[in-house]
PDB file of N, CA and C in Angstrom:
ATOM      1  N   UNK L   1     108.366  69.344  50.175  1.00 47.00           N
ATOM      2  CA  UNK L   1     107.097  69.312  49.460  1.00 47.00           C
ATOM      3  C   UNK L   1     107.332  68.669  48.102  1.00 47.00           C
ATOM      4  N   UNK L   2     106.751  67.965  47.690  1.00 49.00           N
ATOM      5  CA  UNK L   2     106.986  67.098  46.621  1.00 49.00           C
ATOM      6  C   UNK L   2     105.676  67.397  45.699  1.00 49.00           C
ATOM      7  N   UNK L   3     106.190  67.476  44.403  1.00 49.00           N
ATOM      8  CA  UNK L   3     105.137  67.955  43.000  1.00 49.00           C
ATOM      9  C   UNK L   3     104.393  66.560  42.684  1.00 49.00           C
ATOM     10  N   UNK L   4     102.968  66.385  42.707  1.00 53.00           N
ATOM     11  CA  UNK L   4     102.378  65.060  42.203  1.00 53.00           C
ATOM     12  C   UNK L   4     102.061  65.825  40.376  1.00 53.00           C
ATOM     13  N   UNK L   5     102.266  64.824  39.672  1.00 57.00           N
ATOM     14  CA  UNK L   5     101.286  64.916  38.618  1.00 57.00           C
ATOM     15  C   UNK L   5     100.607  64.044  38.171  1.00 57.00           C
ATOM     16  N   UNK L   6      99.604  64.090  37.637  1.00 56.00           N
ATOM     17  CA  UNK L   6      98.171  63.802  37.422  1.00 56.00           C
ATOM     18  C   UNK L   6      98.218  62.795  36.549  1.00 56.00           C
ATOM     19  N   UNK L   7      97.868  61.407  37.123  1.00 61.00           N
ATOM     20  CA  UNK L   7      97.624  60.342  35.815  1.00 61.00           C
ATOM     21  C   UNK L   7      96.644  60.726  34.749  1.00 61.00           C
ATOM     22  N   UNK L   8      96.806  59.840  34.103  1.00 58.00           N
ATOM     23  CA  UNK L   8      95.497  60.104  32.589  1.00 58.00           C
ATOM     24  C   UNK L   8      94.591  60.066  33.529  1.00 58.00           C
ATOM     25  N   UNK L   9      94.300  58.600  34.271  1.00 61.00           N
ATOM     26  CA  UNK L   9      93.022  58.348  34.959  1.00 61.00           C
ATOM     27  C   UNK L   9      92.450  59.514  35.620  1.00 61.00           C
ATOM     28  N   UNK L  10      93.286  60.059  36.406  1.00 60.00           N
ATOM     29  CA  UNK L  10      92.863  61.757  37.045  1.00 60.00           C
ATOM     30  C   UNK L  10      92.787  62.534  36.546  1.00 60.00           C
ATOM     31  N   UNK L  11      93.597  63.099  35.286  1.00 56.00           N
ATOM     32  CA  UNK L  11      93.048  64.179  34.583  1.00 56.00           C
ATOM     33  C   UNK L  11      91.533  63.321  33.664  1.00 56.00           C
ATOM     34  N   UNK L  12      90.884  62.649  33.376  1.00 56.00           N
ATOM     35  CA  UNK L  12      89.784  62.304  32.898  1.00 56.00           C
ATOM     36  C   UNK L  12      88.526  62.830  33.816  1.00 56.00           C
ATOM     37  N   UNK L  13      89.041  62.176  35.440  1.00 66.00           N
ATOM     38  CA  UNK L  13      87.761  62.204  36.178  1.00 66.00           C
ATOM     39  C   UNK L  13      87.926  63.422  36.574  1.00 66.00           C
ATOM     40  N   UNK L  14      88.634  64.449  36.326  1.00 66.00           N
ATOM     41  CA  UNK L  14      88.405  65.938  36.690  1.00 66.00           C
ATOM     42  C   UNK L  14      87.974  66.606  35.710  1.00 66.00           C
ATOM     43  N   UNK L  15      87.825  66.078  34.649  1.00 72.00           N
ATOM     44  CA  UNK L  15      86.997  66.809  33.152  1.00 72.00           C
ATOM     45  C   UNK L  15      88.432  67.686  32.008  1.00 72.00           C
ATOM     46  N   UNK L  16      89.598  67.504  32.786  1.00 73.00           N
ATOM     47  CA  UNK L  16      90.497  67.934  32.163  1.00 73.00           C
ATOM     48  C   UNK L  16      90.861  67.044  30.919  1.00 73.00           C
ATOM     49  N   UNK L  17      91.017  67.154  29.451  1.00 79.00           N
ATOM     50  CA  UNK L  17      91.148  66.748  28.330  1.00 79.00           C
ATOM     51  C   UNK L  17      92.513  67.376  27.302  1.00 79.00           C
ATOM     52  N   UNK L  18      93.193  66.290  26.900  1.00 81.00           N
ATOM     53  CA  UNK L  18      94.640  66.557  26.289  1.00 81.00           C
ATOM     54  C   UNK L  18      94.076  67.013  24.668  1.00 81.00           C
ATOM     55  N   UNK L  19      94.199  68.359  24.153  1.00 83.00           N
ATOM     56  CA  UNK L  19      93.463  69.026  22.921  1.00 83.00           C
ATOM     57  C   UNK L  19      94.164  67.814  21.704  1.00 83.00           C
ATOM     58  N   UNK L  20      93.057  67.664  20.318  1.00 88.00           N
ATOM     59  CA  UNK L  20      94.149  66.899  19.297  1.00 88.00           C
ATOM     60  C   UNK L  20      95.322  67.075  19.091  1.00 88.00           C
ATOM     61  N   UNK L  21      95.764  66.636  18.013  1.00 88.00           N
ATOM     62  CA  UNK L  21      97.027  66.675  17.265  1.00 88.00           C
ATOM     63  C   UNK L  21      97.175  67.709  16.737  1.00 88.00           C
ATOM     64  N   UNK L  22      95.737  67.934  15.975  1.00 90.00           N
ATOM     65  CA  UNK L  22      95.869  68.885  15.237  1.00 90.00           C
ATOM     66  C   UNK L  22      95.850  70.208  15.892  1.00 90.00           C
ATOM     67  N   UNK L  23      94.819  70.625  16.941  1.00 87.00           N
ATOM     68  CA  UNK L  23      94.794  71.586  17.515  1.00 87.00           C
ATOM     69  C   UNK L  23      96.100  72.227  18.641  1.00 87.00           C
ATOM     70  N   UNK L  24      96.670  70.828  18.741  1.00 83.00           N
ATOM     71  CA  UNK L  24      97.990  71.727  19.294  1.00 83.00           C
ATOM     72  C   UNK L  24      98.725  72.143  18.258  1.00 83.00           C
ATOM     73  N   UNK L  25      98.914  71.689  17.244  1.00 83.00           N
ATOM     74  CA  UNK L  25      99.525  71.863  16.112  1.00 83.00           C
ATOM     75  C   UNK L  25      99.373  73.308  15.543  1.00 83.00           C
ATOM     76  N   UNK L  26      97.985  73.531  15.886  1.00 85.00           N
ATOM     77  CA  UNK L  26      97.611  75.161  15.449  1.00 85.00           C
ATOM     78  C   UNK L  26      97.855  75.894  16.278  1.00 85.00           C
ATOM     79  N   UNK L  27      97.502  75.619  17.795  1.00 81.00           N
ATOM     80  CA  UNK L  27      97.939  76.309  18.647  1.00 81.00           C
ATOM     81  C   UNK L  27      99.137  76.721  19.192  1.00 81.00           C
ATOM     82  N   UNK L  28      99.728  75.443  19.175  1.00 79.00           N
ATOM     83  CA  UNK L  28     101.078  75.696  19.706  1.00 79.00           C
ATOM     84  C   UNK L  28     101.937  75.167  18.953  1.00 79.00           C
ATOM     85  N   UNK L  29     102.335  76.102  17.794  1.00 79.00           N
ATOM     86  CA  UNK L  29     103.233  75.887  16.653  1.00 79.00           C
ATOM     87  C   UNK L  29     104.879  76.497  17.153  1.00 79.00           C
ATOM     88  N   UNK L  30     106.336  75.838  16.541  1.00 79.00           N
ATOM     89  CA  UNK L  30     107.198  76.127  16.971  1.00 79.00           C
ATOM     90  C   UNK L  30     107.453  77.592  17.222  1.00 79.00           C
ATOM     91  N   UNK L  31     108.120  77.959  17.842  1.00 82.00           N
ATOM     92  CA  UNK L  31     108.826  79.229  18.050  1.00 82.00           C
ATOM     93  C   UNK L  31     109.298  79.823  17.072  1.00 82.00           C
ATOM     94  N   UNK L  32     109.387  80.919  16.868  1.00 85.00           N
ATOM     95  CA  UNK L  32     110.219  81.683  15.684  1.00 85.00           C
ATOM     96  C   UNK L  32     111.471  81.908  16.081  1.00 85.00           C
ATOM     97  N   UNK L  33     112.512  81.147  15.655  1.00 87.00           N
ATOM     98  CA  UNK L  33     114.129  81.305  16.062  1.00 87.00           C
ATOM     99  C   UNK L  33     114.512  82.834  16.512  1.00 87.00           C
ATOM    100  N   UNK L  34     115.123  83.509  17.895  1.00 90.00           N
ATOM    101  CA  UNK L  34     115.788  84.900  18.053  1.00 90.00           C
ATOM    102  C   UNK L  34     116.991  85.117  17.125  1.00 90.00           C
ATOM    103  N   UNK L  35     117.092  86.192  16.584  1.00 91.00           N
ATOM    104  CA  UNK L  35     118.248  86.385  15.495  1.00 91.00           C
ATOM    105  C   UNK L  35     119.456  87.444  16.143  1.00 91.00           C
ATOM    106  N   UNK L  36     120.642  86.895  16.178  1.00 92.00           N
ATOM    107  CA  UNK L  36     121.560  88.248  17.062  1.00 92.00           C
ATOM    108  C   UNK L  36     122.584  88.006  15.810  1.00 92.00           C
ATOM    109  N   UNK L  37     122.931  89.356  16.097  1.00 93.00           N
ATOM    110  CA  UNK L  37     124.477  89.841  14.894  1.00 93.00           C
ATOM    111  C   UNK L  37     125.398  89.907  15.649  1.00 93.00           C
ATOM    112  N   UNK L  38     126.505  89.676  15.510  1.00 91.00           N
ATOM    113  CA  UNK L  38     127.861  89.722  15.946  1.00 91.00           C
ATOM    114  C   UNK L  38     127.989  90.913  16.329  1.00 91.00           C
ATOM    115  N   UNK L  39     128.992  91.478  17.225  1.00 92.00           N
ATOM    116  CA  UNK L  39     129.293  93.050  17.639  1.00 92.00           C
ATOM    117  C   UNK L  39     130.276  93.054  16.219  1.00 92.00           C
ATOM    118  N   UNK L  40     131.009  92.873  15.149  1.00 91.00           N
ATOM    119  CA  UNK L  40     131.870  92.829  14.309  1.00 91.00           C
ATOM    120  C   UNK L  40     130.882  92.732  12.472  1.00 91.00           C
ATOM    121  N   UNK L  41     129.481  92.290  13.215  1.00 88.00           N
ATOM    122  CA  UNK L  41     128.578  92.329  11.695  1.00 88.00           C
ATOM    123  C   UNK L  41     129.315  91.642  10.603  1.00 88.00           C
ATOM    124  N   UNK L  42     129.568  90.139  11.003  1.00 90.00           N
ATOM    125  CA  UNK L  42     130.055  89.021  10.051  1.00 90.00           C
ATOM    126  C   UNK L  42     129.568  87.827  10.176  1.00 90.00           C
ATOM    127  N   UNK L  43     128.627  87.670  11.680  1.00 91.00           N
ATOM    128  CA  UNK L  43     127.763  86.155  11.511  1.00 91.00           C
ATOM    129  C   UNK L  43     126.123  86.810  12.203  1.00 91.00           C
ATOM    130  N   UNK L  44     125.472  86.191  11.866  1.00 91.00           N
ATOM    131  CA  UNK L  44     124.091  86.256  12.909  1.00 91.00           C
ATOM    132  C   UNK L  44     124.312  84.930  12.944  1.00 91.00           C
ATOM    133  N   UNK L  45     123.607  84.658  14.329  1.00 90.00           N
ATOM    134  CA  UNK L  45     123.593  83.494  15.831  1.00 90.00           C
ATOM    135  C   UNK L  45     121.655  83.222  15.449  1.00 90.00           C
ATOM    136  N   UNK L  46     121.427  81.954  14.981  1.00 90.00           N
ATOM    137  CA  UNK L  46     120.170  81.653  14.945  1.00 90.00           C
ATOM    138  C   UNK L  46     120.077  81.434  16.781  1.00 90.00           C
ATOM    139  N   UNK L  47     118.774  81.024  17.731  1.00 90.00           N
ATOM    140  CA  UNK L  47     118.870  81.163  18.640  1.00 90.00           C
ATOM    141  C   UNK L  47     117.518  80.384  18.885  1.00 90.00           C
ATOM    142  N   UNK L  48     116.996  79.014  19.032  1.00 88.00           N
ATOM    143  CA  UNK L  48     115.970  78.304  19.272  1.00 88.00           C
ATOM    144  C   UNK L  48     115.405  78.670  20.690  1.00 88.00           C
ATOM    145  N   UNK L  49     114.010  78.857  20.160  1.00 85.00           N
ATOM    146  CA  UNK L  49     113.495  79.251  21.618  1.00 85.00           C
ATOM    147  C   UNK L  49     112.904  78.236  22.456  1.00 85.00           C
ATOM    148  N   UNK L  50     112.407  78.089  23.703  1.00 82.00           N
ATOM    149  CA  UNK L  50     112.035  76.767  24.596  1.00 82.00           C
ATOM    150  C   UNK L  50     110.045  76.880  24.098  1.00 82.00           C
ATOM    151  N   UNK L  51     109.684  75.658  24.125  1.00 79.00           N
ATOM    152  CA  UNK L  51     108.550  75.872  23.906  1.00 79.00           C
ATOM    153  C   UNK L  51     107.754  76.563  25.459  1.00 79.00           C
ATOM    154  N   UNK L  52     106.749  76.409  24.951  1.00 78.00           N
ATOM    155  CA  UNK L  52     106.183  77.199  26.501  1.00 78.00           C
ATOM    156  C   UNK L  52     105.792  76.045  27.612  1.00 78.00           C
ATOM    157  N   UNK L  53     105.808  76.677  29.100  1.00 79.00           N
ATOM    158  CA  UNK L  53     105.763  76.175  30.115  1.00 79.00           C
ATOM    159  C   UNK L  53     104.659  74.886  30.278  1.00 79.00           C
ATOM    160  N   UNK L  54     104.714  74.128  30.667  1.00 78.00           N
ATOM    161  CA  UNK L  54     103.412  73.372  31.102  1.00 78.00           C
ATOM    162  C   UNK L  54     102.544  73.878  31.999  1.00 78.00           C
ATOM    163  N   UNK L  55     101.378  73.779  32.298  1.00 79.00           N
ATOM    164  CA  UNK L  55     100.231  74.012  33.394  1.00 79.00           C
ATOM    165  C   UNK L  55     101.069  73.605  34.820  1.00 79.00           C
ATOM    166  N   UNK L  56     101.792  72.419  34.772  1.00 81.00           N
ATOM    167  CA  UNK L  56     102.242  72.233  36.361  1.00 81.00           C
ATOM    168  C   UNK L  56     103.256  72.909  36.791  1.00 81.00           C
ATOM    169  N   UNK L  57     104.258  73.504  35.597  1.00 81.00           N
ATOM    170  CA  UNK L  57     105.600  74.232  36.324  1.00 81.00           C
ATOM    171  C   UNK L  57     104.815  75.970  36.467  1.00 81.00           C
ATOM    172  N   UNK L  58     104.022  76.147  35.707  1.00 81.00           N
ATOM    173  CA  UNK L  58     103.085  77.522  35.664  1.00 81.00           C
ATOM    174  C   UNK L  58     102.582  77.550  37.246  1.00 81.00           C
ATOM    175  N   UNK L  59     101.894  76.420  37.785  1.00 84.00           N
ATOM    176  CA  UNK L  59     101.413  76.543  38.906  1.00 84.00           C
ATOM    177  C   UNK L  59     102.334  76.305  40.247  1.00 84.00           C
ATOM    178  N   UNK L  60     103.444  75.929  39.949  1.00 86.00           N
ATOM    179  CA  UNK L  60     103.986  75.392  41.238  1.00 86.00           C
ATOM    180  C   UNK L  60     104.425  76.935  42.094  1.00 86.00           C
ATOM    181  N   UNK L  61     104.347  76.988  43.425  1.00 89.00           N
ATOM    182  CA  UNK L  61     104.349  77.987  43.811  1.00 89.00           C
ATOM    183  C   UNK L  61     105.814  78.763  43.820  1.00 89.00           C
ATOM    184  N   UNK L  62     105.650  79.897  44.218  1.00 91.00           N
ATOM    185  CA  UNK L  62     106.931  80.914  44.023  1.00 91.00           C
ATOM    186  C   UNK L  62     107.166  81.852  44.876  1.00 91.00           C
ATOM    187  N   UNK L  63     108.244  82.118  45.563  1.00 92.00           N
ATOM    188  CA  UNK L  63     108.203  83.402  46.110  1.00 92.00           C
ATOM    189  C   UNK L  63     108.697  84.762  45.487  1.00 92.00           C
ATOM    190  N   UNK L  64     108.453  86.016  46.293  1.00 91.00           N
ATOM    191  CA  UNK L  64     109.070  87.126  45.656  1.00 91.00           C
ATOM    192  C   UNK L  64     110.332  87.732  46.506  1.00 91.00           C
ATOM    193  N   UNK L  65     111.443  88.166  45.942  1.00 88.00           N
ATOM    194  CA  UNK L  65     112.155  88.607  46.760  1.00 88.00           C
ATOM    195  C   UNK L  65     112.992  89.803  46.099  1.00 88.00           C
ATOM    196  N   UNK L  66     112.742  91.310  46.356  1.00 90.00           N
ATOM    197  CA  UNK L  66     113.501  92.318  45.270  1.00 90.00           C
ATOM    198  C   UNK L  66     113.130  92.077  44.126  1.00 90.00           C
ATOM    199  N   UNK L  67     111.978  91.892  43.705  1.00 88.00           N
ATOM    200  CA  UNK L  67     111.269  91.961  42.268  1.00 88.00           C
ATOM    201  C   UNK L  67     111.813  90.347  41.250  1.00 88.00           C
ATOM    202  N   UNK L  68     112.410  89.472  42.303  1.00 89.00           N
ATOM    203  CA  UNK L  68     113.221  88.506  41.603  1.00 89.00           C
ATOM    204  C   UNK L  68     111.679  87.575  41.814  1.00 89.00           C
ATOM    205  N   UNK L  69     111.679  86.653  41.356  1.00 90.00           N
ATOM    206  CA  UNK L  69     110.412  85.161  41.879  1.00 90.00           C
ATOM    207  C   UNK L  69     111.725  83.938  41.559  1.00 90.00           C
ATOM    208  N   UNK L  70     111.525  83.430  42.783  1.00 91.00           N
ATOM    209  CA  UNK L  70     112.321  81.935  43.135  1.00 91.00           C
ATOM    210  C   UNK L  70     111.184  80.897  43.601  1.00 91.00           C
ATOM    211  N   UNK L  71     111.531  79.751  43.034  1.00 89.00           N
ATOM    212  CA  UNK L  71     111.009  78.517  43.690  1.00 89.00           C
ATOM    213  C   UNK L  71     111.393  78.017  44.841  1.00 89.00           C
ATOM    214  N   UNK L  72     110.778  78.274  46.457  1.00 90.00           N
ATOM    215  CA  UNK L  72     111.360  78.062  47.634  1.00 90.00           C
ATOM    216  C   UNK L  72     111.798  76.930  47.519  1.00 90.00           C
ATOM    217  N   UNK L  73     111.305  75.525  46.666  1.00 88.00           N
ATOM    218  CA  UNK L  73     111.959  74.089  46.979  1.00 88.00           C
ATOM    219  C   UNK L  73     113.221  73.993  46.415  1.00 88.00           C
ATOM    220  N   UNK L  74     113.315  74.766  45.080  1.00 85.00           N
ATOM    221  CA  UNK L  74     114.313  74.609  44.233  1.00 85.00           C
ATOM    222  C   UNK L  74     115.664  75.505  44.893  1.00 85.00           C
ATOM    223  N   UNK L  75     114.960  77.080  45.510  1.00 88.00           N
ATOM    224  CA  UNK L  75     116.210  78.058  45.740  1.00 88.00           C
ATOM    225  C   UNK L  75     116.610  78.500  44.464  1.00 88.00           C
ATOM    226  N   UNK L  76     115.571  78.434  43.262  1.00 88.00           N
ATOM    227  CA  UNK L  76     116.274  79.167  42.024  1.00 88.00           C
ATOM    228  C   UNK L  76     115.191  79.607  41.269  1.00 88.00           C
ATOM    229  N   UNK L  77     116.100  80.442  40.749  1.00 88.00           N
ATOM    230  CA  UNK L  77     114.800  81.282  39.824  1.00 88.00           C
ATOM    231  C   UNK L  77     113.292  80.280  39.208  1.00 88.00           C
ATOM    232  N   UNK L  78     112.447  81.131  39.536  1.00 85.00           N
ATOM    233  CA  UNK L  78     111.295  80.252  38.776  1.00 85.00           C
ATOM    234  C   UNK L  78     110.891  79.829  37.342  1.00 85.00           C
ATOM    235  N   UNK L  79     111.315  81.025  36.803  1.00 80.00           N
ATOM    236  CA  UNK L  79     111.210  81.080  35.393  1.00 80.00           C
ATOM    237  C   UNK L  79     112.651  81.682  34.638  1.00 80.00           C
ATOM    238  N   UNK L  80     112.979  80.454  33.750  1.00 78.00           N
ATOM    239  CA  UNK L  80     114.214  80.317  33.541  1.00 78.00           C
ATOM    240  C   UNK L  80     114.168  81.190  31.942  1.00 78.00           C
ATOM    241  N   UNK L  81     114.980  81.594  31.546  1.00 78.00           N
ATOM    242  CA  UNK L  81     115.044  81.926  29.833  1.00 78.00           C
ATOM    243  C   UNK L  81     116.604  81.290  29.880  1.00 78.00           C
ATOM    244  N   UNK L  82     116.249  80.570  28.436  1.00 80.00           N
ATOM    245  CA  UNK L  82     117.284  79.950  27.553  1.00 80.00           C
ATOM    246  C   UNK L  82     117.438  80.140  26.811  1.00 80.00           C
ATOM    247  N   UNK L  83     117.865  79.312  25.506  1.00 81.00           N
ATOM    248  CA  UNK L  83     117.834  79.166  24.340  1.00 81.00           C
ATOM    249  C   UNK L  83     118.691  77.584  24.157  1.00 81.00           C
ATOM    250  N   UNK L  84     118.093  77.436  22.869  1.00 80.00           N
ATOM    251  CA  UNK L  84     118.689  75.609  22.227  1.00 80.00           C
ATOM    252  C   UNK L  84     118.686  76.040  21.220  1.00 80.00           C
ATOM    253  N   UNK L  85     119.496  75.068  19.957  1.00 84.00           N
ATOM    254  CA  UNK L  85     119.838  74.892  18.921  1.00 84.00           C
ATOM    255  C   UNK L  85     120.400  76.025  18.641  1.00 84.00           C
ATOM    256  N   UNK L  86     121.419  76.241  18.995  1.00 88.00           N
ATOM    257  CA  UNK L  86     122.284  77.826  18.363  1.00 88.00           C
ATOM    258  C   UNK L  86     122.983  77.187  17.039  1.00 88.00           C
ATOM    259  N   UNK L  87     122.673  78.021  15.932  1.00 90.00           N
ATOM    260  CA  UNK L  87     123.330  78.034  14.424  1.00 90.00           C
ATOM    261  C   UNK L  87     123.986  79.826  14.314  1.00 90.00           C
ATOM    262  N   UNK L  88     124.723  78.972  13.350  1.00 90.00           N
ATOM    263  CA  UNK L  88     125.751  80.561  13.179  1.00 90.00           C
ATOM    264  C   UNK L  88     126.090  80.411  12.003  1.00 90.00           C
ATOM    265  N   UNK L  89     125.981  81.468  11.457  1.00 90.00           N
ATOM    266  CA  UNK L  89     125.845  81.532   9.568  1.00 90.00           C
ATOM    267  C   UNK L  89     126.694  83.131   9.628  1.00 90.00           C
ATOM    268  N   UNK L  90     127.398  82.652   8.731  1.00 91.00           N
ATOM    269  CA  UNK L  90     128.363  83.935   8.274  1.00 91.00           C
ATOM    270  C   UNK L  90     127.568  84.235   7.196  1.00 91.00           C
ATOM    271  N   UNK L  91     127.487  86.307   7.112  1.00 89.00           N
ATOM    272  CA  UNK L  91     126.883  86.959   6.563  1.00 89.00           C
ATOM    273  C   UNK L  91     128.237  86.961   5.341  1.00 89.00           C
ATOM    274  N   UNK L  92     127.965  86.505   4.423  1.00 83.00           N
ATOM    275  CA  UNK L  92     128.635  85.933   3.055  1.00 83.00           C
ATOM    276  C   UNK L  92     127.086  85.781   1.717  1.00 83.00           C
ATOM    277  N   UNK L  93     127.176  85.494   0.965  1.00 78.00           N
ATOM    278  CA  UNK L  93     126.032  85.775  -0.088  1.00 78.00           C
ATOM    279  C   UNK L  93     126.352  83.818  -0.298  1.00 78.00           C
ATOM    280  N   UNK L  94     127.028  82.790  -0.280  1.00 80.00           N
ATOM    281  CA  UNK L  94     126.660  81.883  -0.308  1.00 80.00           C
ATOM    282  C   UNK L  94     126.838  81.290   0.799  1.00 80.00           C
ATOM    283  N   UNK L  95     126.746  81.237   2.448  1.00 80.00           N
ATOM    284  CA  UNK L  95     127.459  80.470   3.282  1.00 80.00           C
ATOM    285  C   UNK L  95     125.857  80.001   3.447  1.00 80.00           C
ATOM    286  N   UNK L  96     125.882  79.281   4.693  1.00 81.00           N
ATOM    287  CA  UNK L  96     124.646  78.719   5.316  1.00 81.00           C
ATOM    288  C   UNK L  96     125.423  78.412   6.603  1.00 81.00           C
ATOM    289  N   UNK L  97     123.699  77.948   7.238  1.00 81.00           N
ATOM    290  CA  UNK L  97     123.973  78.136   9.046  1.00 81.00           C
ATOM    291  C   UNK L  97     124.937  76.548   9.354  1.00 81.00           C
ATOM    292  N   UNK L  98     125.773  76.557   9.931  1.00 82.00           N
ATOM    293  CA  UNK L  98     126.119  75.491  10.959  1.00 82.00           C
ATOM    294  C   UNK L  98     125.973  75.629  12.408  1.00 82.00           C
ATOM    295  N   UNK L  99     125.393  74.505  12.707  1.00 84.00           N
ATOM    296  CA  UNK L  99     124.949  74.030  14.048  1.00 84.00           C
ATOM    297  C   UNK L  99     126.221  74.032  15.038  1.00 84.00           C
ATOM    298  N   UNK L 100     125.849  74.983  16.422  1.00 79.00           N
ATOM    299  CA  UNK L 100     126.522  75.214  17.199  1.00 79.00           C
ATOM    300  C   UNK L 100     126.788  73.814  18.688  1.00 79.00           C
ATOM    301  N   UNK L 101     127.652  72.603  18.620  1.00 80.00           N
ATOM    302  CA  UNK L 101     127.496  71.647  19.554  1.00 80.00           C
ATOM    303  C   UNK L 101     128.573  72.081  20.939  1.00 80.00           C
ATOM    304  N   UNK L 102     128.272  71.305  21.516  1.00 77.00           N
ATOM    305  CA  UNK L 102     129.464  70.884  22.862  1.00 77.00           C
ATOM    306  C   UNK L 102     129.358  72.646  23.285  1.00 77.00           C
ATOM    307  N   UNK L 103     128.360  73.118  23.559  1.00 75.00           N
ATOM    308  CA  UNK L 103     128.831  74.464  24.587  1.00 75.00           C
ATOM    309  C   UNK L 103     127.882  74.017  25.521  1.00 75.00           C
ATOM    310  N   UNK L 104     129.018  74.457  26.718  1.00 67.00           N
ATOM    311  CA  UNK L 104     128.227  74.436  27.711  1.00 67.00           C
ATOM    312  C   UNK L 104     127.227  75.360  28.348  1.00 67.00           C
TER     313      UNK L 104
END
């Protein structure tokens, strides 16, 4: 089964409309970074969150299995949690965050 998505031309003639600049801007403003402390209480881990889902991965179908939901095409969880941009700032009175690269 293969996912179509919707040209401009089709989302127009279905009455569906992409909100301004501005109104996504109000609406859907960045995430508020998750904050974790070290088990040792010497760095907190800034922790970037994913913005939110689109309308087409929201709709694509899912099954249930033991309270889990998988995507039958994919065979993997439907709804994923991550995180991006990890910074790590040592709790010091002058340090600041450095950016966490190359993890896999």
């Amino acid at each position: 089964q293969q996912t179509q998505t919707m040209s401009p031309e089709d989302t127009a003639s279905s009455g569906y409309q992409e909100p301004s600049e501005i109104l996504k801007r109000l609406f859907l403003p960045p995430k508020t970074p998750g904050l974790n402390l070290s088990s040792d209480y010497r760095w907190l881990i800034y922790t970037g969150q994913p913005p939110l889902p689109s309308i087409e991965l929201l709709a694509r179908k899912e099954e249930k299995l033991a309270g889990l939901r998988f995507d039958p095409v994919l065979l993997a969880p439907s709804r994923l949690d991550y995180c991006f941009d990890l910074k790590a700032q040592p709790l010091s009175p002058e340090s600041t965050a450095t950016s966490l690269t190359d993890i896999p």
